[in-house]
Amino acid sequence: MSTDLAIETNGLVKVFGDNRAVDGVDLRVPAGTVYGLLGPNGAGKTTTVKMLATLLRPDGGEALVFGSDVLKDADTVRGRVSLTGQYASVDEDLTGTENLLLLGRLLGHGKRASRERAAQLLDAFGLTEAADRQVKNYSGGMRRRIDIAASILNTPDLLFLDEPTTGLDPRSRNQVWDIVRAVVAQGTTVLLTTQYLDEADQLASRIAVIDHGRVIAEGTKGELKASVGAGAVHVRLRDADRRPDAERVLTVALNATVQLEADPVALTARVNGHGTELGAAEQAARALAELAREGITVDNFALGQPSLDEVFLALTDRKPATEKEAVA
Ligand SMILES: Nc1ncnc2c1ncn2[C@@H]1O[C@H](COP(=O)(O)OP(=O)(O)OP(=O)(O)O)[C@@H](O)[C@H]1O
Ligand SMILES: [Mg+2]
């Protein structure tokens, strides 16, 4: 058990009837970072978060938050975490200000301190103008922002953000992302669940991909991308006459199909990374060295990384939600 970990779970399980919603999840979330929990609908993300936030009892395994057990030390855990749920928690009939004031008082702050903090948060979240409107009349983006404001009234050590930007337009999503970055800059650890790879790509330093209640991949974005191996080498030759030779050399060196571009000096080959211990960059470098050895001059070359979308598809056989679907 390390105190440098905000979250540690070992074989965490939650069963609903005969559905093992969370089926042996092991997580290590370093303190002070944004950690992404990525997965398709029904993967078990919200269920995992609820157990960590002490809102659901695990049926097996253990879960520690800053070293405290969510079952045995539930009160300690509750004192350090805050949750912004997929289904939000502010009172629709109250105004933005009233919601934050009420929460401030519930958290034990004085009247004056509560007022000050509410005003400060409304300002920071761009909600000052809407402060005296009932939350039920807020737009989706405003609603999401007041939810997050409510959850950081007391700066928590660990903040759970469960799909904080689902359904938001790109501009509102960017605002929420800025807020998350600001919260983390103040030392809070964030566990972010999302179906959007671009969101995880923007915010998270490490990501666990979860599907059918299990972690099927874990690592930094770079590691996850490298793990599916995909990537493409684009090469431009000095001399179009050498393209057939270059094609032959690259086919052998990369063990891949080489595509001839419309541009007569250009070729593209996928680096699949399969059947070799080498990373894509190393493979590409060796292929370039082969070209040089054959006396083929390369004018220009680029190695493209696969997107997290490709990673997700390769791992789950399912397409993630796209930004377009998010706004629809
Ligand atoms: N209270 C509950 N009772 C019964 N089944 C539940 C309950 N909560 C969740 N489940 C089931 O557990 C599984 C995981 O659900 P969960 O909400 O954790 O998924 P998720 O990854 O958050 O999905 P989404 O992206 O749709 O929010 C699903 O099959 C779901 O139907
Ligand atoms: Mg969910």
Coordinates of C-alpha atoms and ligand atoms in Angstrom, one line a residue:
M1 CA 0.0 0.0 0.0
S2 CA 1.5 3.3 -1.1
T3 CA 0.3 6.7 -0.1
D4 CA 1.4 8.0 -3.6
L5 CA -1.6 6.1 -4.9
A6 CA -4.9 7.9 -4.9
I7 CA -6.7 4.7 -5.8
E8 CA -5.7 1.1 -5.5
T9 CA -8.1 -1.7 -6.3
N10 CA -7.4 -5.4 -6.2
G11 CA -9.8 -7.8 -7.9
L12 CA -12.7 -5.5 -7.4
V13 CA -16.1 -7.1 -8.1
K14 CA -19.7 -6.0 -8.3
V15 CA -22.5 -8.4 -9.2
F16 CA -26.0 -7.5 -10.1
G17 CA -28.0 -10.7 -10.3
D18 CA -26.1 -12.9 -12.6
N19 CA -24.4 -9.9 -14.3
R20 CA -20.8 -9.4 -13.2
A21 CA -20.8 -5.7 -13.9
V22 CA -17.3 -5.3 -12.4
D23 CA -15.4 -8.5 -12.7
G24 CA -12.0 -8.3 -11.0
V25 CA -10.7 -4.8 -11.6
D26 CA -7.2 -3.9 -10.6
L27 CA -6.4 -0.2 -10.7
R28 CA -3.4 1.9 -9.6
V29 CA -4.1 5.6 -9.9
P30 CA -1.1 7.9 -9.0
A31 CA -2.0 10.9 -6.8
G32 CA -2.1 14.3 -8.5
T33 CA -3.0 13.1 -12.0
V34 CA -6.0 12.7 -14.3
Y35 CA -6.6 9.1 -14.8
G36 CA -8.9 8.0 -17.6
L37 CA -11.4 5.1 -17.3
L38 CA -12.4 4.5 -20.8
G39 CA -15.0 2.0 -22.1
P40 CA -18.1 1.5 -24.1
N41 CA -21.7 1.6 -22.6
G42 CA -22.2 -0.9 -19.9
A43 CA -18.5 -1.6 -19.4
G44 CA -18.7 -1.0 -15.7
K45 CA -17.3 2.4 -15.4
T46 CA -20.0 4.1 -13.3
T47 CA -20.3 1.0 -11.1
T48 CA -16.5 1.1 -10.4
V49 CA -16.7 4.8 -9.6
K50 CA -19.7 4.3 -7.2
M51 CA -17.8 1.7 -5.3
L52 CA -14.8 3.9 -5.0
A53 CA -17.0 6.8 -3.8
T54 CA -18.6 4.5 -1.2
L55 CA -22.0 4.7 -2.8
L56 CA -22.1 1.0 -3.7
R57 CA -20.7 -2.0 -1.7
P58 CA -18.2 -4.1 -3.5
D59 CA -19.0 -7.9 -3.6
G60 CA -15.4 -8.9 -3.8
G61 CA -11.8 -7.7 -3.8
E62 CA -10.7 -4.5 -2.2
A63 CA -10.6 -0.8 -2.9
L64 CA -8.4 1.7 -1.2
V65 CA -8.6 5.5 -1.6
F66 CA -5.4 7.2 -0.3
G67 CA -4.8 4.0 1.5
S68 CA -8.2 3.9 3.3
D69 CA -10.5 0.9 2.6
V70 CA -13.8 1.9 1.1
L71 CA -15.6 -0.5 3.4
K72 CA -13.7 -0.4 6.6
D73 CA -12.8 3.3 6.5
A74 CA -15.7 4.6 4.5
D75 CA -16.0 7.8 6.5
T76 CA -12.3 8.7 5.9
V77 CA -12.8 8.0 2.2
R78 CA -16.0 10.2 2.1
G79 CA -14.1 13.0 3.6
R80 CA -11.6 13.1 0.8
V81 CA -13.6 12.4 -2.3
S82 CA -16.3 14.2 -4.4
L83 CA -18.4 12.9 -7.2
T84 CA -19.9 14.6 -10.2
G85 CA -22.2 11.9 -11.4
Q86 CA -23.3 10.9 -14.9
Y87 CA -26.8 11.8 -13.5
A88 CA -26.3 15.1 -11.7
S89 CA -27.1 16.0 -8.2
V90 CA -28.0 19.7 -7.9
D91 CA -31.5 20.8 -7.1
E92 CA -33.4 21.8 -10.3
D93 CA -35.7 24.2 -8.6
L94 CA -33.0 26.2 -6.9
T95 CA -30.9 28.9 -8.6
G96 CA -27.2 28.4 -9.2
T97 CA -26.3 30.6 -6.2
E98 CA -28.9 28.9 -4.0
N99 CA -27.5 25.4 -4.8
L100 CA -23.9 26.4 -4.0
L101 CA -25.0 28.3 -0.8
L102 CA -27.0 25.3 0.4
L103 CA -24.1 22.9 -0.2
G104 CA -21.7 25.3 1.5
R105 CA -23.9 25.4 4.6
L106 CA -24.3 21.6 4.5
L107 CA -20.5 21.3 4.4
G108 CA -20.4 23.3 7.5
H109 CA -19.1 26.7 6.2
G110 CA -20.4 29.9 7.6
K111 CA -22.9 32.1 5.8
R112 CA -20.3 34.6 4.7
A113 CA -17.7 32.0 3.6
S114 CA -20.4 30.1 1.7
R115 CA -21.4 33.3 -0.2
E116 CA -17.9 34.1 -1.1
R117 CA -17.1 30.7 -2.3
A118 CA -20.3 30.5 -4.3
A119 CA -19.6 33.8 -6.0
Q120 CA -16.0 32.8 -6.7
L121 CA -17.0 29.5 -8.3
L122 CA -19.9 31.0 -10.3
D123 CA -17.4 33.5 -11.7
A124 CA -14.7 30.9 -12.4
F125 CA -17.3 28.7 -14.3
G126 CA -18.7 31.6 -16.3
L127 CA -22.1 31.3 -14.6
T128 CA -22.3 34.8 -12.9
E129 CA -25.0 35.9 -15.3
A130 CA -27.0 32.8 -14.8
A131 CA -26.5 32.8 -11.0
D132 CA -30.0 33.8 -10.1
R133 CA -31.8 31.5 -12.6
Q134 CA -33.3 28.2 -11.7
V135 CA -31.0 25.3 -12.7
K136 CA -33.8 23.7 -14.6
N137 CA -33.6 26.6 -17.1
Y138 CA -29.8 26.1 -17.6
S139 CA -28.5 24.7 -20.9
G140 CA -26.7 21.3 -20.9
G141 CA -23.3 22.9 -20.7
M142 CA -24.2 25.3 -17.9
R143 CA -25.8 22.5 -16.0
R144 CA -22.6 20.4 -16.3
R145 CA -20.6 23.3 -15.1
I146 CA -22.7 24.0 -12.0
D147 CA -22.5 20.2 -11.2
I148 CA -18.7 20.4 -11.2
A149 CA -18.7 23.6 -9.3
A150 CA -20.9 21.9 -6.6
S151 CA -18.5 19.0 -6.4
I152 CA -15.5 21.1 -5.8
L153 CA -17.0 23.5 -3.2
N154 CA -14.6 21.9 -0.8
T155 CA -11.5 21.1 -2.8
P156 CA -11.5 17.3 -2.7
D157 CA -8.3 15.3 -2.8
L158 CA -10.0 13.0 -5.3
L159 CA -12.7 14.0 -7.7
F160 CA -14.7 11.5 -9.7
L161 CA -16.0 12.9 -13.0
D162 CA -18.3 10.5 -14.6
E163 CA -18.7 11.4 -18.3
P164 CA -18.5 15.1 -17.5
T165 CA -18.9 16.2 -21.2
T166 CA -21.4 13.8 -22.6
G167 CA -23.9 15.7 -24.8
L168 CA -22.0 19.0 -24.6
D169 CA -21.1 21.0 -27.7
P170 CA -17.3 21.3 -28.5
R171 CA -17.1 24.8 -26.9
S172 CA -18.6 23.7 -23.6
R173 CA -16.5 20.5 -23.6
N174 CA -13.4 22.7 -23.9
Q175 CA -14.6 24.8 -20.9
V176 CA -15.1 21.7 -18.8
W177 CA -11.6 20.5 -19.9
D178 CA -10.1 23.8 -18.7
I179 CA -11.9 23.4 -15.4
V180 CA -10.5 19.9 -15.0
R181 CA -7.0 21.2 -15.7
A182 CA -7.4 24.0 -13.2
V183 CA -8.7 21.5 -10.5
V184 CA -5.7 19.2 -11.1
A185 CA -3.3 22.2 -10.9
Q186 CA -4.5 22.7 -7.4
G187 CA -3.4 19.2 -6.4
T188 CA -6.6 17.2 -6.8
T189 CA -6.5 13.8 -8.4
V190 CA -9.2 13.2 -11.0
L191 CA -10.7 9.9 -12.0
L192 CA -12.4 10.7 -15.3
T193 CA -14.7 8.2 -17.0
T194 CA -15.5 8.8 -20.6
Q195 CA -16.4 7.2 -23.9
Y196 CA -14.6 9.9 -25.8
L197 CA -11.0 9.1 -26.8
D198 CA -10.2 12.6 -27.6
E199 CA -11.2 13.6 -24.1
A200 CA -9.0 11.0 -22.5
D201 CA -6.3 12.1 -25.0
Q202 CA -6.6 15.7 -23.9
L203 CA -6.7 15.2 -20.2
A204 CA -5.5 11.9 -18.9
S205 CA -1.9 10.9 -18.2
R206 CA -2.8 7.3 -17.8
I207 CA -5.8 5.3 -19.1
A208 CA -7.4 2.0 -18.3
V209 CA -9.6 0.6 -21.0
I210 CA -12.4 -1.3 -19.4
D211 CA -14.9 -3.7 -21.1
H212 CA -17.3 -6.3 -19.7
G213 CA -16.2 -5.3 -16.2
R214 CA -12.5 -6.0 -16.8
V215 CA -9.5 -3.9 -17.5
I216 CA -8.4 -5.0 -20.9
A217 CA -5.5 -2.5 -21.3
E218 CA -3.7 0.0 -19.2
G219 CA -0.9 2.6 -19.7
T220 CA 0.0 6.0 -20.9
K221 CA -1.6 7.2 -24.1
G222 CA 1.6 6.5 -25.9
E223 CA 1.9 3.0 -24.5
L224 CA -1.7 2.2 -25.5
K225 CA -1.2 3.5 -29.0
A226 CA 2.0 1.6 -29.3
S227 CA 0.4 -1.6 -28.0
V228 CA -1.9 -1.9 -31.0
G229 CA 1.1 -1.4 -33.1
A230 CA -0.5 0.6 -35.9
G231 CA 1.2 3.5 -37.4
A232 CA 2.2 4.5 -40.9
V233 CA 5.5 5.5 -42.5
H234 CA 5.2 8.0 -45.2
V235 CA 8.3 8.3 -47.4
R236 CA 9.1 10.7 -50.3
L237 CA 12.0 9.8 -52.5
R238 CA 14.3 12.1 -54.4
D239 CA 14.0 10.1 -57.5
A240 CA 10.7 8.6 -58.9
D241 CA 12.7 6.0 -60.9
R242 CA 13.7 4.3 -57.6
R243 CA 10.2 3.8 -56.4
P244 CA 9.9 0.2 -57.4
D245 CA 13.1 -0.6 -55.5
A246 CA 11.9 1.4 -52.5
E247 CA 8.6 -0.5 -52.6
R248 CA 10.5 -3.9 -52.6
V249 CA 12.8 -2.8 -49.8
L250 CA 10.1 -1.4 -47.5
T251 CA 7.9 -4.5 -48.1
V252 CA 10.6 -6.7 -46.8
A253 CA 11.9 -4.4 -44.0
L254 CA 8.4 -3.7 -42.6
N255 CA 6.8 -7.0 -43.5
A256 CA 3.8 -5.0 -44.7
T257 CA 1.9 -4.0 -47.8
V258 CA 3.3 -0.8 -49.3
Q259 CA 1.0 1.6 -50.9
L260 CA 2.1 3.8 -53.9
E261 CA 0.7 7.3 -53.6
A262 CA -0.6 9.4 -56.6
D263 CA 2.5 11.5 -56.1
P264 CA 5.1 9.4 -58.1
V265 CA 7.8 9.8 -55.4
A266 CA 5.6 8.9 -52.4
L267 CA 5.0 5.6 -50.7
T268 CA 3.1 4.7 -47.5
A269 CA 3.5 1.6 -45.5
R270 CA 1.7 0.5 -42.3
V271 CA 4.0 -0.4 -39.4
N272 CA 2.0 -3.2 -37.8
G273 CA 4.5 -4.0 -35.0
H274 CA 3.3 -7.6 -35.0
G275 CA 5.7 -10.5 -34.9
T276 CA 8.5 -8.3 -33.6
E277 CA 9.7 -6.8 -30.3
L278 CA 10.5 -3.6 -32.0
G279 CA 8.4 -0.4 -31.6
A280 CA 7.0 1.3 -34.6
A281 CA 9.7 4.0 -34.6
E282 CA 12.5 1.5 -34.4
Q283 CA 11.0 -0.5 -37.2
A284 CA 10.6 2.6 -39.3
A285 CA 14.2 3.6 -38.6
R286 CA 15.5 0.3 -39.7
A287 CA 13.5 0.4 -42.9
L288 CA 15.0 3.8 -43.7
A289 CA 18.5 2.5 -43.1
E290 CA 17.7 -0.3 -45.6
L291 CA 16.7 2.3 -48.2
A292 CA 20.0 4.1 -47.6
R293 CA 22.0 0.9 -47.9
E294 CA 20.4 0.3 -51.4
G295 CA 21.4 3.8 -52.4
I296 CA 17.8 5.1 -52.5
T297 CA 17.7 8.8 -51.4
V298 CA 14.8 9.8 -49.1
D299 CA 13.8 13.4 -49.2
N300 CA 11.2 13.4 -46.6
F301 CA 9.7 11.0 -44.1
A302 CA 7.1 10.9 -41.4
L303 CA 5.9 8.4 -38.9
G304 CA 2.2 8.8 -37.9
Q305 CA 0.9 7.4 -34.6
P306 CA -2.3 5.6 -34.5
S307 CA -5.2 7.5 -32.9
L308 CA -6.7 6.4 -29.6
D309 CA -9.8 5.6 -31.8
E310 CA -7.8 2.8 -33.5
V311 CA -6.7 1.6 -30.1
F312 CA -10.2 1.4 -28.8
L313 CA -11.5 -0.4 -31.9
A314 CA -8.7 -2.9 -31.8
L315 CA -9.2 -3.6 -28.1
T316 CA -13.0 -3.7 -27.9
D317 CA -14.2 -4.5 -31.4
R318 CA -16.5 -1.6 -31.0
K319 CA -16.6 1.9 -32.3
P320 CA -16.4 4.5 -29.6
A321 CA -18.8 7.4 -29.6
T322 CA -17.6 10.2 -31.8
E323 CA -17.8 13.9 -31.1
K324 CA -20.6 14.2 -33.6
E325 CA -22.7 11.7 -31.8
A326 CA -22.0 13.6 -28.6
V327 CA -23.5 16.7 -29.8
A328 CA -26.4 15.1 -31.6
Ligands
LIG1 N1 -28.2 -0.8 -10.0 C1 -28.0 -1.7 -11.0 N2 -28.8 -2.8 -11.0 C2 -28.6 -3.8 -11.9 N3 -27.7 -3.7 -12.9 C3 -26.9 -2.6 -13.0 C4 -27.0 -1.6 -12.0 N4 -26.1 -0.6 -12.3 C5 -25.5 -1.0 -13.4 N5 -25.9 -2.2 -13.8 C6 -25.4 -3.0 -14.9 O1 -24.0 -3.1 -14.8 C7 -23.3 -3.0 -16.0 C8 -22.3 -1.9 -15.9 O2 -23.0 -0.7 -15.8 P1 -22.3 0.7 -15.6 O3 -23.3 1.7 -15.4 O4 -21.2 0.6 -14.6 O5 -21.6 0.9 -17.1 P2 -20.9 2.2 -17.7 O6 -19.5 1.7 -18.1 O7 -20.9 3.3 -16.7 O8 -21.7 2.5 -19.0 P3 -22.2 3.9 -19.6 O9 -21.1 4.3 -20.5 O10 -23.4 3.6 -20.4 O11 -22.4 4.9 -18.5 C9 -24.4 -2.8 -17.0 O12 -24.7 -4.1 -17.6 C10 -25.6 -2.3 -16.2 O13 -26.8 -2.7 -16.8
MG2 MG -21.7 5.2 -16.7

